[in-house]
Short mmCIF file of C-alpha atoms and ligand atoms in Angstrom, two decimals:
data_model
loop_
_atom_site.label_atom_id
_atom_site.label_comp_id
_atom_site.label_asym_id
_atom_site.label_seq_id
_atom_site.Cartn_x
_atom_site.Cartn_y
_atom_site.Cartn_z
CA MET A 21 34.42 32.50 -2.43
CA PRO A 22 37.48 31.14 -4.27
CA PRO A 23 38.76 32.92 -7.40
CA LEU A 24 36.79 31.94 -10.52
CA SER A 25 38.50 31.09 -13.83
CA LEU A 26 37.07 30.20 -17.24
CA TYR A 27 38.31 27.26 -19.33
CA ILE A 28 37.28 27.07 -23.01
CA HIS A 29 37.91 23.88 -24.97
CA ILE A 30 38.52 23.80 -28.75
CA PRO A 31 38.45 20.10 -29.71
CA TRP A 32 40.18 20.02 -33.12
CA CYS A 33 43.76 19.44 -34.30
CA ILE A 34 45.37 19.06 -37.70
CA LYS A 35 46.19 15.44 -36.84
CA LYS A 36 45.84 13.31 -33.71
CA CYS A 37 49.21 12.69 -31.99
CA PRO A 38 49.75 9.02 -31.06
CA TYR A 39 50.46 9.75 -27.35
CA CYS A 40 47.58 12.19 -26.75
CA ASP A 41 44.47 11.33 -24.74
CA PHE A 42 43.02 14.85 -24.67
CA ASN A 43 39.61 15.41 -26.22
CA SER A 44 40.99 16.33 -29.63
CA HIS A 45 39.88 15.19 -33.06
CA ALA A 46 41.60 15.45 -36.43
CA ILE A 47 39.82 17.98 -38.65
CA LYS A 48 38.15 16.17 -41.52
CA THR A 49 36.53 18.82 -43.67
CA ASP A 50 35.84 22.44 -42.76
CA THR A 51 35.66 22.99 -39.01
CA PRO A 52 32.29 24.52 -37.99
CA GLU A 53 34.16 27.45 -36.44
CA ALA A 54 31.37 30.04 -36.40
CA ALA A 55 28.80 27.53 -35.12
CA TYR A 56 31.19 26.42 -32.39
CA ILE A 57 31.70 30.01 -31.17
CA ASP A 58 27.88 30.40 -31.08
CA ALA A 59 27.67 27.15 -29.10
CA LEU A 60 30.33 28.27 -26.60
CA LEU A 61 28.41 31.46 -25.87
CA ILE A 62 25.15 29.56 -25.40
CA ASP A 63 26.94 27.05 -23.15
CA LEU A 64 28.40 29.92 -21.08
CA ALA A 65 25.02 31.65 -20.70
CA ALA A 66 23.52 28.38 -19.45
CA ASP A 67 26.31 27.92 -16.87
CA VAL A 68 26.09 31.54 -15.69
CA GLN A 69 22.38 31.10 -15.05
CA ARG A 70 22.63 27.55 -13.64
CA TYR A 71 25.30 28.50 -11.09
CA ALA A 72 24.06 32.09 -10.49
CA ILE A 73 27.54 33.42 -11.27
CA ASN A 74 28.12 36.95 -9.98
CA ARG A 75 31.85 36.84 -9.29
CA PRO A 76 34.52 38.39 -11.56
CA ILE A 77 36.61 36.15 -13.79
CA HIS A 78 40.23 35.86 -12.69
CA SER A 79 41.75 34.13 -15.78
CA ILE A 80 40.74 32.64 -19.13
CA PHE A 81 42.44 29.64 -20.74
CA ILE A 82 41.58 28.66 -24.32
CA GLY A 83 42.89 25.10 -24.60
CA GLY A 84 42.52 22.06 -26.78
CA GLY A 85 43.03 20.61 -29.17
CA THR A 86 44.61 23.37 -31.17
CA PRO A 87 42.80 26.67 -30.55
CA SER A 88 45.29 28.50 -32.79
CA LEU A 89 43.51 26.87 -35.76
CA PHE A 90 40.71 29.41 -35.18
CA ALA A 91 40.79 32.86 -36.78
CA PRO A 92 41.29 36.02 -34.68
CA GLU A 93 37.75 37.14 -35.74
CA SER A 94 36.30 34.08 -34.00
CA PHE A 95 38.08 34.87 -30.75
CA ALA A 96 37.08 38.54 -31.07
CA ARG A 97 33.45 37.43 -31.12
CA LEU A 98 34.00 34.94 -28.30
CA LEU A 99 35.77 37.42 -26.01
CA ASP A 100 33.14 40.10 -26.70
CA GLY A 101 30.38 37.64 -25.86
CA ILE A 102 32.15 36.63 -22.65
CA ALA A 103 32.56 40.28 -21.60
CA GLN A 104 28.82 40.78 -22.10
CA GLN A 105 27.98 37.92 -19.76
CA LEU A 106 30.65 38.17 -17.07
CA THR A 107 32.67 40.77 -15.22
CA LEU A 108 36.33 40.39 -16.09
CA GLN A 109 39.03 41.29 -13.59
CA GLU A 110 41.39 44.01 -14.77
CA ASN A 111 44.57 42.78 -16.47
CA LEU A 112 43.36 39.20 -16.39
CA GLU A 113 45.57 36.51 -17.87
CA ILE A 114 44.17 35.16 -21.16
CA THR A 115 46.09 32.14 -22.47
CA LEU A 116 45.75 30.52 -25.89
CA GLU A 117 47.22 27.09 -26.68
CA ALA A 118 49.04 27.09 -29.98
CA ASN A 119 50.69 24.54 -32.26
CA PRO A 120 53.88 25.61 -34.12
CA SER A 121 52.35 24.62 -37.47
CA THR A 122 49.75 27.39 -37.12
CA PHE A 123 52.05 30.38 -36.58
CA GLU A 124 51.72 33.37 -38.91
CA SER A 125 52.94 36.79 -37.77
CA HIS A 126 49.82 38.80 -38.61
CA LYS A 127 47.47 36.22 -37.03
CA PHE A 128 49.34 36.21 -33.73
CA ALA A 129 49.61 40.02 -33.70
CA GLU A 130 45.81 40.08 -34.05
CA TYR A 131 45.39 37.58 -31.19
CA ARG A 132 47.58 39.86 -29.06
CA ALA A 133 45.53 42.93 -30.02
CA LEU A 134 42.39 41.16 -28.78
CA GLY A 135 43.83 41.02 -25.27
CA ILE A 136 45.17 37.46 -25.42
CA ASN A 137 48.34 38.01 -23.40
CA ARG A 138 49.83 34.54 -22.92
CA LEU A 139 50.57 31.66 -25.31
CA SER A 140 51.22 28.03 -24.51
CA ILE A 141 53.14 26.55 -27.43
CA GLY A 142 53.14 22.75 -27.81
CA ILE A 143 56.66 22.00 -29.01
CA GLN A 144 57.54 18.70 -27.25
CA THR A 145 61.08 18.51 -28.67
CA PHE A 146 63.33 20.35 -31.10
CA ASN A 147 64.64 17.08 -32.57
CA ASP A 148 63.26 16.42 -36.06
CA ALA A 149 63.59 12.62 -35.92
CA LEU A 150 61.72 12.52 -32.59
CA LEU A 151 59.07 14.95 -33.82
CA THR A 152 58.37 12.47 -36.61
CA LYS A 153 58.22 9.54 -34.15
CA LEU A 154 55.79 11.57 -32.02
CA GLY A 155 53.58 12.12 -35.06
CA ARG A 156 53.94 15.88 -34.85
CA VAL A 157 52.94 18.01 -37.82
CA HIS A 158 55.75 20.58 -37.43
CA SER A 159 59.54 20.62 -37.73
CA ALA A 160 62.11 21.82 -35.19
CA GLY A 161 62.68 24.89 -37.38
CA GLU A 162 58.97 25.75 -37.28
CA ALA A 163 59.01 25.35 -33.50
CA GLN A 164 61.83 27.88 -33.15
CA ARG A 165 60.12 30.22 -35.59
CA ALA A 166 56.93 29.98 -33.52
CA ALA A 167 58.75 31.33 -30.46
CA GLU A 168 60.26 34.13 -32.54
CA ILE A 169 56.83 35.08 -33.93
CA ALA A 170 55.43 35.05 -30.40
CA HIS A 171 58.03 37.64 -29.37
CA GLN A 172 57.46 39.75 -32.51
CA ALA A 173 53.70 39.71 -31.96
CA GLY A 174 54.22 41.18 -28.49
CA PHE A 175 53.77 38.10 -26.29
CA GLU A 176 56.16 38.76 -23.42
CA ASN A 177 54.61 35.85 -21.64
CA PHE A 178 54.66 32.46 -23.30
CA ASN A 179 55.05 28.85 -22.28
CA ILE A 180 56.82 26.10 -24.18
CA ASP A 181 55.59 22.52 -23.61
CA LEU A 182 58.41 19.97 -23.71
CA MET A 183 58.26 16.22 -23.12
CA PHE A 184 61.13 14.04 -21.88
CA GLY A 185 61.65 10.28 -21.67
CA LEU A 186 61.19 10.19 -25.44
CA PRO A 187 61.68 7.04 -27.56
CA ASP A 188 65.41 7.36 -28.27
CA ASP A 189 68.05 6.17 -25.76
CA ASN A 190 70.68 8.43 -27.25
CA PHE A 191 68.70 11.65 -27.10
CA ASP A 192 69.50 14.11 -24.31
CA SER A 193 66.56 16.36 -23.33
CA LEU A 194 69.08 18.90 -22.08
CA ASP A 195 69.40 20.00 -25.73
CA ASP A 196 65.64 20.77 -25.77
CA VAL A 197 65.79 22.62 -22.46
CA ASN A 198 68.80 24.68 -23.62
CA LEU A 199 67.00 25.70 -26.79
CA ALA A 200 63.76 26.57 -24.96
CA ILE A 201 65.80 28.77 -22.59
CA SER A 202 67.59 30.46 -25.48
CA LEU A 203 64.20 31.32 -27.01
CA GLN A 204 63.44 33.31 -23.83
CA SER A 205 60.15 31.72 -22.94
CA SER A 206 58.87 32.96 -19.60
CA HIS A 207 57.54 29.50 -18.68
CA ILE A 208 58.48 25.92 -19.52
CA SER A 209 56.26 22.89 -18.89
CA PHE A 210 58.37 19.76 -18.74
CA TYR A 211 56.32 16.57 -18.88
CA GLN A 212 57.46 12.96 -18.81
CA LEU A 213 55.94 11.13 -21.78
CA THR A 214 53.32 8.71 -20.45
CA LEU A 215 51.59 5.97 -22.43
CA GLU A 216 47.95 6.78 -21.81
CA PRO A 217 45.15 4.22 -22.24
CA ASN A 218 43.12 4.72 -25.43
CA THR A 219 46.05 6.10 -27.40
CA TYR A 220 47.93 4.61 -30.33
CA PHE A 221 51.14 4.48 -28.24
CA HIS A 222 49.35 2.44 -25.58
CA LYS A 223 48.38 -0.13 -28.17
CA PHE A 224 51.73 -0.06 -29.99
CA PRO A 225 54.22 1.14 -27.34
CA PRO A 226 57.43 2.70 -28.58
CA GLN A 227 60.69 1.60 -26.92
CA LEU A 228 61.35 4.08 -24.09
CA PRO A 229 64.60 4.64 -22.15
CA ASN A 230 64.83 2.92 -18.75
CA ASP A 231 63.63 4.70 -15.60
CA ASP A 232 67.13 5.38 -14.19
CA HIS A 233 68.20 7.01 -17.43
CA ILE A 234 65.05 9.15 -17.53
CA PHE A 235 65.42 10.16 -13.87
CA ALA A 236 69.08 11.20 -14.31
CA MET A 237 68.20 13.24 -17.40
CA GLN A 238 65.29 14.93 -15.61
CA GLN A 239 67.59 15.93 -12.74
CA ARG A 240 70.13 17.50 -15.10
CA CYS A 241 67.39 19.39 -16.93
CA GLN A 242 65.90 20.66 -13.67
CA GLN A 243 69.30 21.89 -12.58
CA ARG A 244 69.80 23.72 -15.88
CA LEU A 245 66.38 25.35 -15.60
CA ALA A 246 67.18 26.50 -12.06
CA GLU A 247 70.55 27.93 -13.18
CA HIS A 248 68.66 30.08 -15.69
CA GLY A 249 66.14 31.41 -13.18
CA TYR A 250 63.23 29.06 -13.95
CA GLN A 251 61.72 28.18 -10.59
CA GLN A 252 59.87 24.90 -10.36
CA TYR A 253 56.54 25.76 -8.72
CA GLU A 254 54.64 22.57 -9.61
CA VAL A 255 55.44 18.97 -10.56
CA SER A 256 55.93 19.87 -14.27
CA ALA A 257 55.86 23.69 -14.32
CA TYR A 258 58.88 26.03 -14.29
CA SER A 259 58.70 29.79 -14.60
CA GLN A 260 60.68 32.97 -14.50
CA PRO A 261 59.90 35.00 -11.33
CA ASP A 262 56.25 36.20 -11.29
CA LYS A 263 55.46 34.38 -14.54
CA GLN A 264 53.59 31.41 -13.10
CA CYS A 265 50.42 30.50 -14.94
CA CYS A 266 47.63 32.16 -12.87
CA HIS A 267 45.02 29.90 -14.45
CA ASN A 268 46.73 26.61 -13.59
CA LEU A 269 47.68 27.91 -10.13
CA ASN A 270 43.99 28.47 -9.48
CA TYR A 271 43.25 24.80 -10.34
CA TRP A 272 46.01 23.53 -8.07
CA GLN A 273 44.97 25.81 -5.21
CA PHE A 274 41.49 24.31 -5.48
CA GLY A 275 39.91 27.44 -6.91
CA ASP A 276 36.73 27.47 -9.00
CA TYR A 277 36.35 27.38 -12.77
CA LEU A 278 33.65 27.29 -15.38
CA GLY A 279 34.38 24.85 -18.21
CA ILE A 280 32.77 25.44 -21.59
CA GLY A 281 33.23 23.54 -24.84
CA ALA A 282 33.21 19.86 -25.81
CA GLY A 283 34.40 17.69 -22.92
CA ALA A 284 35.20 20.67 -20.64
CA HIS A 285 35.06 20.25 -16.86
CA GLY A 286 34.08 22.84 -14.27
CA LYS A 287 34.19 23.20 -10.47
CA ILE A 288 31.94 25.62 -8.63
CA SER A 289 31.67 26.27 -4.88
CA HIS A 290 28.34 27.27 -3.31
CA GLN A 291 27.88 28.98 0.04
CA HIS A 292 24.34 28.31 1.24
CA PRO A 293 24.52 25.41 1.89
CA GLN A 294 28.25 25.00 1.44
CA SER A 295 28.99 22.46 -1.29
CA ILE A 296 31.02 21.94 -4.46
CA THR A 297 29.64 20.98 -7.88
CA ARG A 298 31.67 19.38 -10.65
CA SER A 299 30.32 19.81 -14.17
CA PHE A 300 31.20 18.09 -17.45
CA LYS A 301 30.14 18.74 -21.02
CA ALA A 302 29.46 16.28 -23.85
CA LYS A 303 32.79 15.08 -25.29
CA SER A 304 31.73 14.61 -28.87
CA PRO A 305 31.91 17.91 -30.80
CA GLU A 306 28.88 16.87 -32.88
CA GLN A 307 26.75 16.17 -29.81
CA TYR A 308 27.99 19.36 -28.16
CA LEU A 309 27.06 21.43 -31.21
CA ARG A 310 23.58 19.87 -31.31
CA SER A 311 22.61 21.07 -27.81
CA PRO A 312 25.14 23.45 -26.30
CA HIS A 313 22.70 24.75 -23.67
CA ASP A 314 22.03 21.33 -22.19
CA ASN A 315 24.69 18.65 -22.55
CA GLY A 316 26.87 16.68 -20.17
CA GLY A 317 25.90 16.91 -16.51
CA SER A 318 27.05 17.68 -12.99
CA GLU A 319 27.47 16.11 -9.57
CA THR A 320 27.98 17.34 -6.04
CA VAL A 321 31.36 16.33 -4.63
CA ALA A 322 30.85 14.18 -1.52
CA ILE A 323 32.22 15.82 1.63
CA THR A 324 34.33 12.72 2.27
CA GLU A 325 36.17 13.25 -1.03
CA LEU A 326 37.14 16.85 -0.36
CA PRO A 327 40.27 16.33 1.81
CA LEU A 328 41.84 14.05 -0.82
CA GLU A 329 40.86 16.31 -3.72
CA PHE A 330 42.31 19.35 -1.96
CA ILE A 331 45.54 17.54 -1.06
CA MET A 332 45.95 15.98 -4.50
CA ASN A 333 45.90 19.42 -6.10
CA ASN A 334 47.80 21.47 -3.52
CA LEU A 335 50.66 19.04 -2.95
CA ARG A 336 51.57 19.37 -6.63
CA LEU A 337 52.70 22.87 -5.70
CA LYS A 338 56.21 23.37 -4.31
CA GLN A 339 54.89 25.91 -1.78
CA GLY A 340 52.19 23.52 -0.54
CA PHE A 341 49.13 24.81 1.33
CA THR A 342 48.00 26.53 4.52
CA LEU A 343 45.37 25.20 6.90
CA GLU A 344 43.45 28.48 6.50
CA ASN A 345 43.20 27.83 2.77
CA TYR A 346 42.08 24.26 3.41
CA GLN A 347 39.22 25.51 5.59
CA ALA A 348 38.29 28.31 3.19
CA ARG A 349 38.26 26.14 0.05
CA THR A 350 36.62 23.00 1.44
CA GLY A 351 34.51 24.43 4.27
CA LEU A 352 35.82 21.60 6.46
CA ALA A 353 37.46 21.64 9.89
CA ILE A 354 41.22 21.03 10.05
CA ILE A 355 40.65 17.81 11.99
CA THR A 356 39.33 16.21 8.77
CA LEU A 357 42.94 16.01 7.52
CA GLU A 358 43.80 13.71 10.41
CA PRO A 359 45.36 11.24 11.05
CA ALA A 360 46.91 11.38 7.54
CA LEU A 361 48.57 14.79 7.97
CA SER A 362 50.21 13.90 11.31
CA ASP A 363 51.38 10.56 9.88
CA CYS A 364 53.02 12.27 6.90
CA LEU A 365 54.69 14.84 9.18
CA LYS A 366 56.04 12.08 11.46
CA GLN A 367 57.41 10.14 8.49
CA GLY A 368 59.03 13.24 6.99
CA LEU A 369 56.90 13.04 3.82
CA ILE A 370 55.35 16.46 4.46
CA ILE A 371 57.14 19.33 6.19
CA GLN A 372 55.74 22.45 7.82
CA GLN A 373 57.39 25.82 7.20
CA ASN A 374 55.96 29.29 7.88
CA ASN A 375 52.34 28.11 8.03
CA TYR A 376 52.76 26.13 4.80
CA TYR A 377 52.60 22.35 4.58
CA ARG A 378 54.45 20.94 1.61
CA CYS A 379 56.07 17.77 0.30
CA SER A 380 59.63 17.11 1.49
CA THR A 381 62.20 15.87 -1.06
CA LYS A 382 61.34 12.35 0.12
CA GLY A 383 57.62 13.20 -0.16
CA TRP A 384 57.97 14.14 -3.85
CA ASP A 385 59.28 10.63 -4.54
CA PHE A 386 56.48 9.01 -2.54
CA LEU A 387 53.53 11.16 -3.57
CA ASP A 388 51.39 8.05 -4.15
CA SER A 389 51.98 6.87 -0.55
CA ILE A 390 50.93 10.30 0.74
CA LEU A 391 47.72 10.23 -1.27
CA GLU A 392 47.06 6.68 -0.10
CA LYS A 393 47.01 7.95 3.52
CA PHE A 394 44.48 10.66 2.65
CA ILE A 395 42.31 8.11 0.82
CA GLN A 396 42.15 6.13 4.05
CA THR A 397 41.32 9.29 6.02
CA SER A 398 38.39 10.09 3.70
C1 LIG B 404 46.51 19.69 -24.40
S1 LIG B 404 48.10 19.51 -25.01
C2 LIG B 404 47.97 20.97 -26.02
C3 LIG B 404 49.15 21.35 -26.83
C4 LIG B 404 48.95 21.54 -28.33
N1 LIG B 404 47.73 20.99 -28.77
C5 LIG B 404 50.09 20.86 -29.08
O1 LIG B 404 50.30 19.70 -28.81
O2 LIG B 404 50.68 21.49 -29.91
C6 LIG B 404 49.13 20.06 -23.68
C7 LIG B 404 50.44 19.34 -23.50
O3 LIG B 404 50.30 18.14 -22.79
C8 LIG B 404 51.44 17.35 -23.01
N2 LIG B 404 51.04 15.95 -23.22
C9 LIG B 404 50.03 15.49 -23.96
N3 LIG B 404 49.98 14.14 -23.92
C10 LIG B 404 50.99 13.74 -23.12
C11 LIG B 404 51.50 12.47 -22.69
N4 LIG B 404 50.92 11.33 -23.06
N5 LIG B 404 52.57 12.43 -21.86
C12 LIG B 404 53.14 13.59 -21.45
N6 LIG B 404 52.73 14.81 -21.83
C13 LIG B 404 51.68 14.89 -22.66
C14 LIG B 404 52.15 17.91 -24.25
O4 LIG B 404 53.35 18.52 -23.86
C15 LIG B 404 51.15 18.92 -24.76
O5 LIG B 404 51.77 19.99 -25.39
S1 LIG B 405 48.28 18.66 -31.23
FE1 LIG B 405 48.18 18.67 -28.96
S2 LIG B 405 46.02 18.33 -28.42
FE2 LIG B 405 46.29 17.84 -30.62
S3 LIG B 405 46.57 15.66 -30.65
FE3 LIG B 405 48.62 16.57 -30.57
S4 LIG B 405 49.13 16.77 -28.35
FE4 LIG B 405 46.93 16.34 -28.52
#
């Protein structure tokens, strides 16, 4: 069976950012923190029973939203409850997403003491004028301080989220990358700002730099990251050696995960008969809190969709995939990747090296064309 991870969604933020389409809601009055932790544990118990889970958990990711709004006591109760219901692998990675406006030394030291051993800090940029344009609730100074507090609290392993292609033609993202490197983060996620449907920015688009300008800037930033030992292992993820995010790697390698919390998704493989279930939970926090044991739903992934799903995830990774892993994760014969795989090899979009199939440089630029071929194969 594939490795099993656990994703936990905390759906509240101080304020909704105008570019964000994640399931996050501005806190209005007091957040029902204790009730939400109760709900998460009920939700988990229902999933464990529903999917007859008896495999150890390989990683935990507490995402959002802004999980760092919650008190250490809440996570203590959550992690205890999880340990009572599931076997946890030794030294498992436990990540918490954090917003710079929520950093206080003692709080983060307590998170660390609970066994949370990785942070993902949403910084986006260190430029104050752009932070304001992006509707962020923190300053550049607070962002730097957040990284310093992370170090002081004992987090050797933390990620900084940055976005590029921001609404200012004169801004150079290399300044952000340089600062993130100087703060000694072990991991940097570098995302191009996209205008997502159902966001304020989609309705009232800011003026963005042109594509050529963005592309040139991205290339310079990638080069700088490489010079400082940050290896790109996925479309947007760069890490110091051995500091890749185990949890996200498991998603991209088509591993399994339980998803608990409002709007969380899960993927579970079954052996007899071999099939894959996708689960989803109610998006609205209110609805979720009303019936945490029975909300959302699930569906079996059609066999015809599996080749594309596997490829879509694995080709995001620089190292690509092996045919053995394809068979193990999907339960399908290798022939089901044809004729798309042979076509891509012939056209130089995918290359084969030491048993691994991965995108060529040309393939990275034509990822959509590759996926199109696998859609036709399905
Ligand atoms: C789920 S958010 C959580 C981060 C945290 N809540 C924060 O913003 O402080 C994860 C990351 O996705 C990225 N992101 C969100 N919306 C995006 C967009 N429209 N375009 C590009 N990246 C985006 C941001 O870098 C963000 O930090
Ligand atoms: S703080 Fe993060 S999750 Fe919340 S709205 Fe902003 S980008 Fe989205």
